[in-house]
Coordinates of C-alpha atoms in Angstrom, one line a residue:
X1 CA 80.3 -3.6 69.2
X2 CA 82.2 -1.4 66.9
X3 CA 84.2 -2.9 64.1
X4 CA 87.7 -2.1 65.4
X5 CA 87.0 -3.5 68.9
X6 CA 85.4 -6.6 67.4
X7 CA 88.6 -7.3 65.4
X8 CA 90.7 -6.8 68.5
X9 CA 88.7 -9.5 70.2
X10 CA 88.7 -11.9 67.3
X11 CA 92.2 -11.4 65.8
X12 CA 94.1 -9.7 68.6
X13 CA 94.8 -13.1 70.0
X14 CA 96.6 -14.0 66.8
X15 CA 98.6 -10.8 66.7
X16 CA 98.3 -10.1 63.0
X17 CA 96.0 -10.7 60.1
X18 CA 94.8 -14.2 59.6
X19 CA 96.7 -15.7 56.8
X20 CA 93.7 -17.0 54.8
X21 CA 95.1 -20.4 54.7
X22 CA 98.7 -20.8 53.6
X23 CA 98.0 -24.5 52.8
X24 CA 100.6 -27.2 53.2
X25 CA 102.6 -27.4 50.0
X26 CA 101.8 -30.2 47.6
X27 CA 103.6 -33.3 48.8
X28 CA 104.2 -31.8 52.2
X29 CA 107.5 -33.2 53.6
X30 CA 106.8 -33.5 57.3
X31 CA 104.7 -35.4 59.8
X32 CA 102.8 -34.0 62.8
X33 CA 102.6 -35.5 66.3
X34 CA 100.7 -34.2 69.4
X35 CA 101.8 -34.6 73.0
X36 CA 100.8 -33.6 76.5
X37 CA 104.0 -32.3 78.0
X38 CA 104.3 -31.8 81.8
X39 CA 106.1 -28.7 83.0
X40 CA 107.7 -28.0 86.3
X41 CA 105.7 -24.9 87.5
X42 CA 102.3 -25.9 89.0
X43 CA 99.1 -23.9 88.6
X44 CA 98.1 -21.2 91.2
X45 CA 96.5 -23.9 93.4
X46 CA 99.6 -26.2 93.3
X47 CA 98.2 -28.7 90.7
X48 CA 100.5 -30.1 88.0
X49 CA 100.3 -28.5 84.6
X50 CA 100.5 -30.2 81.2
X51 CA 100.8 -28.3 77.9
X52 CA 99.1 -29.4 74.7
X53 CA 102.0 -29.5 72.2
X54 CA 102.4 -30.2 68.5
X55 CA 105.7 -31.1 66.8
X56 CA 106.2 -31.0 63.1
X57 CA 109.2 -33.1 62.0
X58 CA 110.5 -33.0 58.4
X59 CA 110.6 -36.3 56.5
X60 CA 113.8 -37.7 55.2
X61 CA 117.3 -38.0 56.5
X62 CA 118.2 -35.3 59.0
X63 CA 121.4 -33.3 58.7
X64 CA 124.4 -34.8 60.5
X65 CA 124.0 -32.3 63.3
X66 CA 120.2 -32.5 63.3
X67 CA 117.4 -30.3 62.1
X68 CA 117.1 -26.6 63.2
X69 CA 114.3 -26.1 65.7
X70 CA 111.8 -23.3 65.4
X71 CA 109.4 -22.6 68.3
X72 CA 106.2 -20.7 67.4
X73 CA 104.1 -19.0 70.2
X74 CA 100.5 -18.0 69.7
X75 CA 98.8 -14.8 70.7
X76 CA 96.8 -14.1 73.9
X77 CA 93.5 -15.9 74.1
X78 CA 94.4 -18.2 71.1
X79 CA 95.8 -21.7 70.9
X80 CA 98.3 -23.8 69.0
X81 CA 95.6 -24.7 66.5
X82 CA 94.8 -21.2 65.2
X83 CA 95.0 -21.0 61.4
X84 CA 97.7 -18.2 61.3
X85 CA 100.4 -19.9 63.4
X86 CA 99.5 -23.4 62.3
X87 CA 99.9 -22.3 58.6
X88 CA 103.4 -20.9 59.5
X89 CA 104.3 -24.1 61.3
X90 CA 103.5 -26.1 58.2
X91 CA 105.5 -23.8 55.9
X92 CA 108.6 -23.8 58.1
X93 CA 108.4 -27.6 58.5
X94 CA 108.4 -27.8 54.7
X95 CA 111.5 -25.7 54.7
X96 CA 113.3 -28.3 56.9
X97 CA 112.7 -27.1 60.4
X98 CA 111.4 -29.1 63.3
X99 CA 108.6 -26.8 64.4
X100 CA 107.2 -26.9 68.0
X101 CA 104.1 -25.1 69.0
X102 CA 102.0 -25.5 72.2
X103 CA 99.0 -23.9 73.8
X104 CA 100.3 -21.7 76.6
X105 CA 99.1 -22.4 80.1
X106 CA 95.5 -21.2 80.6
X107 CA 94.8 -21.6 76.9
X108 CA 93.0 -24.3 75.0
X109 CA 93.6 -27.8 76.2
X110 CA 96.7 -26.9 78.3
X111 CA 96.3 -26.7 82.1
X112 CA 97.0 -23.8 84.5
X113 CA 96.0 -20.2 84.5
X114 CA 97.6 -17.5 82.3
X115 CA 99.8 -14.8 83.8
X116 CA 100.4 -13.3 80.4
X117 CA 104.1 -14.1 79.6
X118 CA 105.1 -14.2 83.2
X119 CA 107.8 -16.3 84.9
X120 CA 105.6 -19.4 84.8
X121 CA 105.2 -19.1 81.0
X122 CA 108.8 -18.4 80.3
X123 CA 109.9 -21.3 82.5
X124 CA 107.4 -23.4 80.5
X125 CA 109.2 -22.3 77.3
X126 CA 112.5 -23.8 78.6
X127 CA 110.8 -26.9 80.0
X128 CA 109.2 -27.7 76.7
X129 CA 112.4 -27.0 74.8
X130 CA 114.3 -29.3 77.1
X131 CA 111.7 -32.0 76.5
X132 CA 112.0 -31.6 72.8
X133 CA 115.8 -31.8 73.0
X134 CA 115.6 -34.9 75.3
X135 CA 117.6 -33.2 78.1
X136 CA 114.8 -32.8 80.7
X137 CA 115.8 -35.8 82.7
X138 CA 113.2 -38.0 84.6
X139 CA 110.8 -35.1 85.2
X140 CA 109.9 -35.0 81.5
X141 CA 108.5 -37.9 79.5
X142 CA 110.4 -39.6 76.7
X143 CA 109.4 -39.3 73.0
X144 CA 110.7 -40.2 69.6
X145 CA 114.0 -38.6 68.7
X146 CA 113.2 -35.4 66.8
X147 CA 116.8 -35.2 65.5
X148 CA 117.2 -31.5 66.6
X149 CA 120.4 -29.5 66.4
X150 CA 120.5 -27.9 69.9
X151 CA 122.9 -25.2 68.6
X152 CA 120.3 -24.0 66.1
X153 CA 117.1 -22.9 67.9
X154 CA 114.9 -19.9 66.9
X155 CA 111.8 -18.4 68.4
X156 CA 108.9 -16.5 66.8
X157 CA 105.5 -15.2 67.6
X158 CA 103.1 -12.3 67.4
X159 CA 101.5 -10.2 70.2
X160 CA 101.7 -12.3 73.4
X161 CA 103.7 -14.8 71.3
X162 CA 106.1 -12.0 70.5
X163 CA 106.5 -11.4 74.3
X164 CA 107.3 -15.1 74.7
X165 CA 109.8 -14.9 71.9
X166 CA 111.7 -11.9 73.3
X167 CA 111.5 -12.8 76.9
X168 CA 112.8 -16.3 76.2
X169 CA 116.0 -14.6 75.2
X170 CA 116.0 -12.0 77.9
X171 CA 115.7 -14.5 80.7
X172 CA 117.8 -17.3 79.1
X173 CA 120.7 -16.3 81.4
X174 CA 118.7 -16.8 84.6
X175 CA 119.2 -20.4 85.9
X176 CA 115.9 -20.3 87.8
X177 CA 114.1 -19.8 84.5
X178 CA 116.5 -21.7 82.2
X179 CA 118.3 -24.4 84.3
X180 CA 119.1 -26.4 81.1
X181 CA 121.6 -23.9 79.6
X182 CA 119.5 -23.6 76.4
X183 CA 120.7 -20.9 74.0
X184 CA 119.0 -19.4 70.9
X185 CA 120.3 -18.3 67.5
X186 CA 117.5 -16.0 66.2
X187 CA 114.3 -14.3 67.1
X188 CA 111.3 -13.2 65.0
X189 CA 108.8 -11.2 67.2
X190 CA 105.9 -9.3 65.8
X191 CA 103.3 -6.7 66.9
X192 CA 104.5 -6.8 70.5
X193 CA 105.7 -4.3 73.1
X194 CA 109.1 -3.3 74.4
X195 CA 107.8 -1.7 77.6
X196 CA 104.4 -3.3 78.5
X197 CA 103.1 -0.7 81.0
X198 CA 103.4 2.3 78.6
X199 CA 101.7 0.2 75.9
X200 CA 98.6 0.0 78.2
X201 CA 98.9 3.3 79.9
X202 CA 100.8 5.6 77.6
X203 CA 102.0 8.9 79.2
X204 CA 99.7 8.4 82.2
X205 CA 96.5 7.9 80.2
X206 CA 94.7 4.6 80.2
X207 CA 94.3 3.1 76.8
X208 CA 90.8 1.8 76.5
X209 CA 91.8 -1.1 74.2
X210 CA 93.4 -2.5 77.3
X211 CA 90.5 -1.9 79.6
X212 CA 88.0 -3.4 77.2
X213 CA 89.4 -5.3 74.2
X214 CA 92.5 -6.8 75.5
X215 CA 91.0 -8.1 78.7
X216 CA 88.0 -9.5 76.8
X217 CA 90.4 -11.3 74.5
X218 CA 91.8 -13.3 77.4
X219 CA 88.5 -13.8 79.1
X220 CA 86.8 -15.2 76.0
X221 CA 89.7 -16.9 74.3
X222 CA 91.2 -18.7 77.2
X223 CA 88.0 -19.8 78.9
X224 CA 88.5 -17.2 81.7
X225 CA 91.5 -19.2 83.2
X226 CA 93.2 -16.1 84.4
X227 CA 95.7 -16.0 87.3
X228 CA 95.1 -13.6 90.2
X229 CA 97.9 -11.3 89.1
X230 CA 96.0 -10.5 85.9
X231 CA 92.8 -9.8 87.9
X232 CA 95.0 -7.4 90.0
X233 CA 96.0 -5.5 86.9
X234 CA 92.4 -5.2 85.7
X235 CA 91.3 -3.8 89.1
X236 CA 94.3 -1.4 89.1
X237 CA 93.5 -0.1 85.6
X238 CA 89.8 0.2 86.4
X239 CA 90.7 2.4 89.4
X240 CA 93.1 4.4 87.3
X241 CA 94.8 6.1 90.2
X242 CA 98.5 6.9 89.7
X243 CA 99.6 5.9 93.2
X244 CA 98.3 2.4 92.6
X245 CA 100.3 1.8 89.4
X246 CA 103.7 2.0 91.1
X247 CA 106.6 4.3 91.8
X248 CA 107.0 5.5 88.2
X249 CA 110.2 3.5 87.6
X250 CA 109.0 1.4 84.6
X251 CA 111.9 -1.0 85.0
X252 CA 111.7 -1.6 88.8
X253 CA 111.4 -5.4 89.0
X254 CA 112.8 -5.7 92.5
X255 CA 109.6 -7.6 93.3
X256 CA 107.0 -8.9 91.0
X257 CA 104.0 -11.3 90.6
X258 CA 103.1 -11.2 94.3
X259 CA 100.0 -10.0 96.1
X260 CA 101.8 -6.8 97.1
X261 CA 103.9 -6.0 94.0
X262 CA 102.6 -3.1 91.8
X263 CA 101.3 -3.4 88.3
X264 CA 104.4 -1.6 87.0
X265 CA 106.7 -4.0 88.8
X266 CA 104.9 -7.0 87.4
X267 CA 105.0 -5.6 83.9
X268 CA 108.6 -4.6 84.2
X269 CA 109.6 -8.3 84.4
X270 CA 107.7 -8.7 81.1
X271 CA 109.4 -5.7 79.4
X272 CA 112.2 -6.5 77.1
X273 CA 112.8 -2.7 76.8
X274 CA 114.1 -2.8 80.4
X275 CA 117.0 -5.1 79.3
X276 CA 117.9 -4.2 75.7
X277 CA 121.4 -5.4 76.2
X278 CA 120.2 -9.0 76.2
X279 CA 118.8 -8.7 72.6
X280 CA 122.1 -8.7 70.8
X281 CA 121.5 -11.9 68.8
X282 CA 120.1 -11.7 65.2
X283 CA 116.4 -10.8 65.1
X284 CA 113.8 -9.6 62.6
X285 CA 111.0 -7.6 64.3
X286 CA 107.8 -7.1 62.4
X287 CA 105.5 -4.4 63.6
X288 CA 102.4 -2.7 62.1
X289 CA 102.2 1.0 61.6
X290 CA 98.5 0.9 62.3
X291 CA 98.6 -1.2 65.5
X292 CA 96.2 0.4 68.0
X293 CA 97.7 -1.5 71.0
X294 CA 101.4 -1.8 70.4
X295 CA 102.6 1.1 68.2
X296 CA 105.5 0.7 65.8
X297 CA 107.7 3.0 67.9
X298 CA 108.2 0.0 70.3
X299 CA 110.0 -2.1 67.7
X300 CA 111.8 0.9 66.4
X301 CA 113.1 1.8 69.9
X302 CA 114.5 -1.7 70.3
X303 CA 116.1 -1.6 66.9
X304 CA 118.0 1.5 68.0
X305 CA 118.8 0.4 71.5
X306 CA 119.8 -3.3 71.2
X307 CA 123.5 -4.1 70.8
X308 CA 125.0 -5.4 67.5
X309 CA 122.7 -3.3 65.3
X310 CA 124.0 -4.9 62.1
X311 CA 122.3 -8.1 63.2
X312 CA 118.8 -6.7 63.4
X313 CA 116.1 -6.1 60.8
X314 CA 112.7 -4.2 60.8
X315 CA 109.6 -5.1 58.8
X316 CA 107.1 -2.3 59.2
X317 CA 103.7 -2.9 57.5
X318 CA 100.0 -3.0 58.5
X319 CA 97.3 -5.2 59.9
X320 CA 97.9 -4.7 63.6
X321 CA 95.6 -4.9 66.6
X322 CA 92.2 -3.2 66.0
X323 CA 93.1 -2.4 62.3
X324 CA 92.1 -3.9 59.0
X325 CA 94.0 -7.0 57.9
X326 CA 96.8 -6.7 55.5
X327 CA 96.4 -7.7 51.9
X328 CA 97.4 -11.3 51.3
X329 CA 100.4 -10.3 49.1
X330 CA 101.8 -8.3 52.0
X331 CA 101.5 -11.2 54.4
X332 CA 103.3 -13.4 51.9
X333 CA 106.1 -10.9 51.3
X334 CA 106.6 -10.6 55.1
X335 CA 106.7 -14.4 55.5
X336 CA 109.2 -14.7 52.6
X337 CA 111.4 -12.0 54.2
X338 CA 111.3 -13.8 57.6
X339 CA 112.1 -17.2 55.9
X340 CA 115.1 -15.7 54.1
X341 CA 116.4 -14.1 57.3
X342 CA 116.0 -17.3 59.4
X343 CA 117.6 -19.5 56.8
X344 CA 120.6 -17.1 56.6
X345 CA 121.1 -17.2 60.4
X346 CA 120.7 -21.0 60.7
X347 CA 123.1 -21.6 57.7
X348 CA 125.7 -19.1 59.0
X349 CA 125.4 -16.9 55.9
X350 CA 125.4 -13.1 55.7
X351 CA 122.1 -11.6 56.7
X352 CA 120.0 -10.5 53.7
X353 CA 119.5 -6.8 53.2
X354 CA 118.0 -4.3 53.3
X355 CA 117.9 -3.5 57.0
X356 CA 114.4 -2.1 56.9
X357 CA 111.4 -3.0 54.8
X358 CA 108.5 -0.6 55.2
X359 CA 105.1 -0.1 53.5
X360 CA 103.8 3.4 52.8
X361 CA 100.1 4.2 52.9
X362 CA 98.5 5.6 49.8
X363 CA 95.5 7.7 51.0
X364 CA 94.0 7.9 47.5
X365 CA 93.0 4.2 47.9
X366 CA 90.1 4.7 50.4
X367 CA 89.2 2.1 52.9
X368 CA 85.6 2.4 54.2
X369 CA 85.3 2.5 58.0
X370 CA 83.6 -1.0 58.1
X371 CA 86.3 -2.8 56.1
X372 CA 88.1 -5.8 57.6
X373 CA 90.9 -5.7 55.1
X374 CA 93.0 -3.3 53.1
X375 CA 92.5 -3.6 49.4
X376 CA 95.4 -4.2 47.0
X377 CA 97.3 -1.0 46.3
X378 CA 96.5 0.7 49.6
X379 CA 100.2 0.4 50.6
X380 CA 103.4 0.5 48.7
X381 CA 106.5 -1.5 49.6
X382 CA 109.8 0.4 50.1
X383 CA 113.2 -0.4 51.6
X384 CA 115.8 1.5 53.6
X385 CA 119.1 1.1 55.4
X386 CA 117.9 3.0 58.4
X387 CA 114.7 4.4 60.0
X388 CA 113.6 7.0 59.2
X389 CA 114.7 6.5 55.6
X390 CA 117.4 8.7 54.0
X391 CA 116.6 12.3 53.1
X392 CA 113.7 12.6 55.7
X393 CA 113.9 16.1 57.3
X394 CA 111.7 17.6 60.0
X395 CA 109.4 20.4 58.7
X396 CA 107.9 22.6 61.5
X397 CA 104.6 24.3 61.1
X398 CA 103.2 27.0 63.3
X399 CA 99.6 26.6 64.4
X400 CA 97.6 29.7 63.7
X401 CA 94.4 31.0 65.4
X402 CA 92.8 30.9 61.9
X403 CA 93.2 27.1 61.7
X404 CA 96.3 27.3 59.6
X405 CA 99.5 25.2 59.9
X406 CA 102.1 27.4 58.2
X407 CA 105.8 27.8 57.9
X408 CA 105.2 31.5 57.5
X409 CA 103.8 34.0 60.0
X410 CA 100.8 32.5 61.8
X411 CA 97.9 34.4 63.3
X412 CA 98.1 34.4 67.1
X413 CA 95.3 33.8 69.6
X414 CA 93.9 31.4 72.2
X415 CA 91.3 28.8 72.1
X416 CA 89.7 26.9 75.0
X417 CA 89.7 23.1 74.8
X418 CA 86.9 21.7 76.9
X419 CA 87.0 18.3 78.5
X420 CA 84.3 15.8 77.9
X421 CA 81.1 16.2 79.9
X422 CA 79.6 13.1 81.5
X423 CA 77.0 13.0 78.8
X424 CA 79.6 13.3 76.1
X425 CA 81.7 10.5 77.6
X426 CA 78.6 8.2 77.3
X427 CA 77.5 9.5 73.9
X428 CA 77.6 6.6 71.5
X429 CA 77.2 8.8 68.4
X430 CA 80.0 11.1 69.4
X431 CA 82.2 8.1 70.3
X432 CA 81.5 6.5 66.9
X433 CA 82.5 9.7 65.1
X434 CA 85.8 9.7 66.9
X435 CA 86.5 6.0 66.6
X436 CA 85.2 4.9 63.2
X437 CA 88.5 5.5 61.5
X438 CA 91.3 3.3 62.8
X439 CA 94.8 4.2 61.9
X440 CA 95.3 4.1 58.1
X441 CA 91.7 4.2 56.9
X442 CA 89.5 6.8 55.4
X443 CA 86.1 7.7 56.8
X444 CA 83.1 7.4 54.5
X445 CA 82.2 11.1 55.1
X446 CA 83.8 14.1 56.6
X447 CA 82.8 15.0 60.2
X448 CA 83.0 18.7 61.3
X449 CA 85.5 18.9 64.1
X450 CA 83.4 21.1 66.2
X451 CA 80.6 18.5 66.2
X452 CA 82.6 16.0 68.1
X453 CA 82.5 15.6 71.9
X454 CA 84.5 18.3 73.5
X455 CA 85.9 21.1 71.4
X456 CA 88.7 20.3 69.0
X457 CA 91.2 22.8 67.7
X458 CA 91.7 21.9 64.0
X459 CA 94.7 23.0 61.8
X460 CA 95.6 22.3 58.3
X461 CA 98.6 22.9 56.0
X462 CA 98.3 24.4 52.5
X463 CA 97.9 21.8 49.7
X464 CA 101.3 20.2 48.9
X465 CA 102.6 21.3 45.5
X466 CA 104.2 17.9 44.8
X467 CA 104.0 14.4 46.2
X468 CA 105.7 14.1 49.6
X469 CA 106.4 11.1 51.9
X470 CA 105.9 11.3 55.6
X471 CA 108.0 8.7 57.3
X472 CA 108.9 8.9 61.0
X473 CA 107.3 10.2 64.2
X474 CA 105.4 13.5 64.0
X475 CA 105.0 15.6 67.1
X476 CA 103.5 18.8 68.4
X477 CA 104.9 21.3 70.9
X478 CA 101.9 23.0 72.5
X479 CA 101.6 26.0 74.8
X480 CA 99.0 24.8 77.2
X481 CA 97.4 26.3 80.3
X482 CA 95.4 23.7 82.1
X483 CA 92.2 24.7 84.0
X484 CA 92.6 21.9 86.5
X485 CA 95.3 19.8 88.1
X486 CA 94.6 17.0 85.7
X487 CA 94.3 17.3 81.9
X488 CA 95.0 15.4 78.7
X489 CA 96.2 16.6 75.3
X490 CA 95.6 14.4 72.3
X491 CA 97.0 14.8 68.8
X492 CA 95.5 13.2 65.7
X493 CA 96.9 13.6 62.2
X494 CA 95.1 13.1 58.9
X495 CA 95.7 13.2 55.2
X496 CA 93.0 15.5 53.8
X497 CA 92.1 15.0 50.2
X498 CA 90.8 17.7 47.8
X499 CA 87.2 16.4 48.5
X500 CA 87.7 16.9 52.2
X501 CA 88.0 13.1 53.0
X502 CA 90.2 12.4 55.9
X503 CA 92.6 9.5 56.4
X504 CA 93.9 9.1 60.0
X505 CA 97.6 8.1 60.1
X506 CA 98.9 9.1 63.5
X507 CA 97.7 9.5 67.1
X508 CA 99.3 10.4 70.4
X509 CA 98.4 11.4 73.9
X510 CA 100.0 13.2 76.8
X511 CA 98.5 13.2 80.3
X512 CA 99.2 15.8 82.9
X513 CA 98.4 15.0 86.5
X514 CA 99.1 17.2 89.5
X515 CA 99.9 20.3 87.5
X516 CA 99.2 23.9 88.7
X517 CA 96.0 25.3 87.1
X518 CA 96.3 28.6 85.3
X519 CA 100.0 28.3 84.6
X520 CA 101.1 28.0 81.0
X521 CA 103.5 25.1 80.2
X522 CA 105.1 23.6 77.1
X523 CA 103.7 20.1 76.4
X524 CA 105.1 17.8 73.7
X525 CA 102.7 15.3 72.3
X526 CA 104.3 12.5 70.1
X527 CA 102.3 10.8 67.4
X528 CA 103.1 7.2 66.5
X529 CA 105.5 6.5 63.8
X530 CA 104.0 6.1 60.3
X531 CA 104.7 6.1 56.6
X532 CA 102.2 7.7 54.3
X533 CA 102.2 9.4 50.9
X534 CA 100.9 12.9 50.8
X535 CA 99.8 13.4 47.2
X536 CA 100.1 16.7 45.4
X537 CA 96.9 18.7 46.2
X538 CA 96.5 17.0 49.6
X539 CA 97.0 18.6 53.0
X540 CA 97.9 17.5 56.5
X541 CA 95.2 18.2 59.1
X542 CA 95.9 18.2 62.8
X543 CA 93.4 17.9 65.6
X544 CA 94.3 18.9 69.1
X545 CA 91.8 17.9 71.7
X546 CA 91.3 17.6 75.5
X547 CA 89.8 14.1 75.4
X548 CA 89.0 11.2 73.1
X549 CA 86.5 8.9 74.7
X550 CA 86.9 6.1 72.1
X551 CA 90.7 5.7 72.7
X552 CA 91.5 7.0 76.2
X553 CA 89.9 7.0 79.6
X554 CA 89.1 10.6 80.5
X555 CA 90.4 12.0 83.8
X556 CA 87.4 12.5 86.2
X557 CA 88.5 16.0 87.4
X558 CA 89.7 17.4 84.1
X559 CA 88.5 20.9 83.2
X560 CA 90.3 21.4 79.9
X561 CA 92.4 24.4 79.4
X562 CA 93.6 27.1 77.0
X563 CA 95.8 26.4 73.9
X564 CA 97.9 29.4 72.8
X565 CA 98.6 29.6 69.1
X566 CA 100.8 31.5 66.7
X567 CA 104.5 31.0 67.4
X568 CA 103.7 29.4 70.7
X569 CA 102.4 26.0 69.3
X570 CA 104.0 24.0 66.5
X571 CA 103.6 20.8 64.6
X572 CA 106.6 18.9 63.2
X573 CA 106.3 16.5 60.3
X574 CA 109.1 14.2 59.1
X575 CA 109.0 14.6 55.3
X576 CA 110.9 13.8 52.1
X577 CA 110.1 13.9 48.4
X578 CA 108.0 10.9 47.5
X579 CA 110.2 8.6 45.4
X580 CA 109.2 7.6 41.9
X581 CA 108.9 3.9 41.1

């Protein structure tokens, strides 16, 4: 199993890098109790469900109105006991919060089957909250008084836990989900999607991290206690036939979680991006630039679309799904930023600035392909009042037939991009060459583009005369003539050092299905948002290809096509001068 996938299986459930043991502070001022909490939604066979729950209560005299409550939700395939979330629970309890964390249904010692942040799980969220507040009535057991201020409740979690966090707020106004009238004050989601279906099938192309890694995470981590609705998604994705996904309306939730509802309808219910107007309360969303499953654009989109923009904060760093873990100092900085934000909301103070904290990759600090962690200095902390940061401007480069990416007059011509043959699709050497460099890392050796499966058109800029910063979402506008009704175009962008070493920083895909063969069309391929330094003497190299077997499932009937170059195809990079320290 290759390194990136292995990390997705092991750490994807946590949703971020394991915090190598934030220990309880000396003289920890809390006590921990465990409970088995019954919830109102039975399992798929009608049996009662209890959730394995931990409650951390600060010692000492509670405030007159009670302690603020923070609920932490773990990632898919994980449990309440994982070191990352448990360490955060201890830290916030030390800060004076009652912290509640439970193993979601289908996970660990909790009952039921997982439907991955579906209606059952979100109703569980409100049942357990009502139990903790002592307002659940006879249906929920009694417990010691936790002395909670019901007007100060916050939610946080990564990956699947981030979905629980956001969906708790989105569905809080639905009395069938929240019959208790519970309201929240703040959210802290991380490494989680806004629209779930496009995260798994971006632009009509199946992302293989869903087909392999994500599903394996749930199968292994939650003892295969998966509800039938999840099995339905797996079967639908394996078939990869557009008509089985749904109508194309990503936010159609007119029906969901039934035997006849489509995968898109089921996932629309789980998509906070379908109801951005419900995320107007204060939140700090942490997302990783290098997340191979949920790209940073998903957090950025919600930051732009949610009401009350002055109440929202972004923290953009590294250590996402299928990527090396963040340096410990970065994790500590992120946690400190989240603690300051939450304290300000709970205490009714002005929210701390800046609006955006972001980390910029330094490609001169190489990260070998087998690394599990970024070394210190691989990223530089920066701040901004907006995203992209001030003074970023789009620079457009024409793609020449000679392999140049120039702002001058390019050479014109055409090149044929072939799809992957059946042998190439199953070629482990070729797949390794394409996949050995997850976002933000440097390969240990350069790989000639023409040696990779399928033909890749490769373009590069001139060396930059001074340090530049690329911060934002690069994209390509390509003149493409498909040779068959179905084809894919994939864009990968690298920093290229003077020695020829490559550091991948952005990837994007656009699928075209049902098109007319032989007819040229303009196709835009968006790369994921990123921030990287381009040092003086370095170049940007772009690969355009008709398939990438390590990241995306090829179309079975694809026959490639012709890419026309010169003025016809361009690459746009969001650039600004790299700021001095």
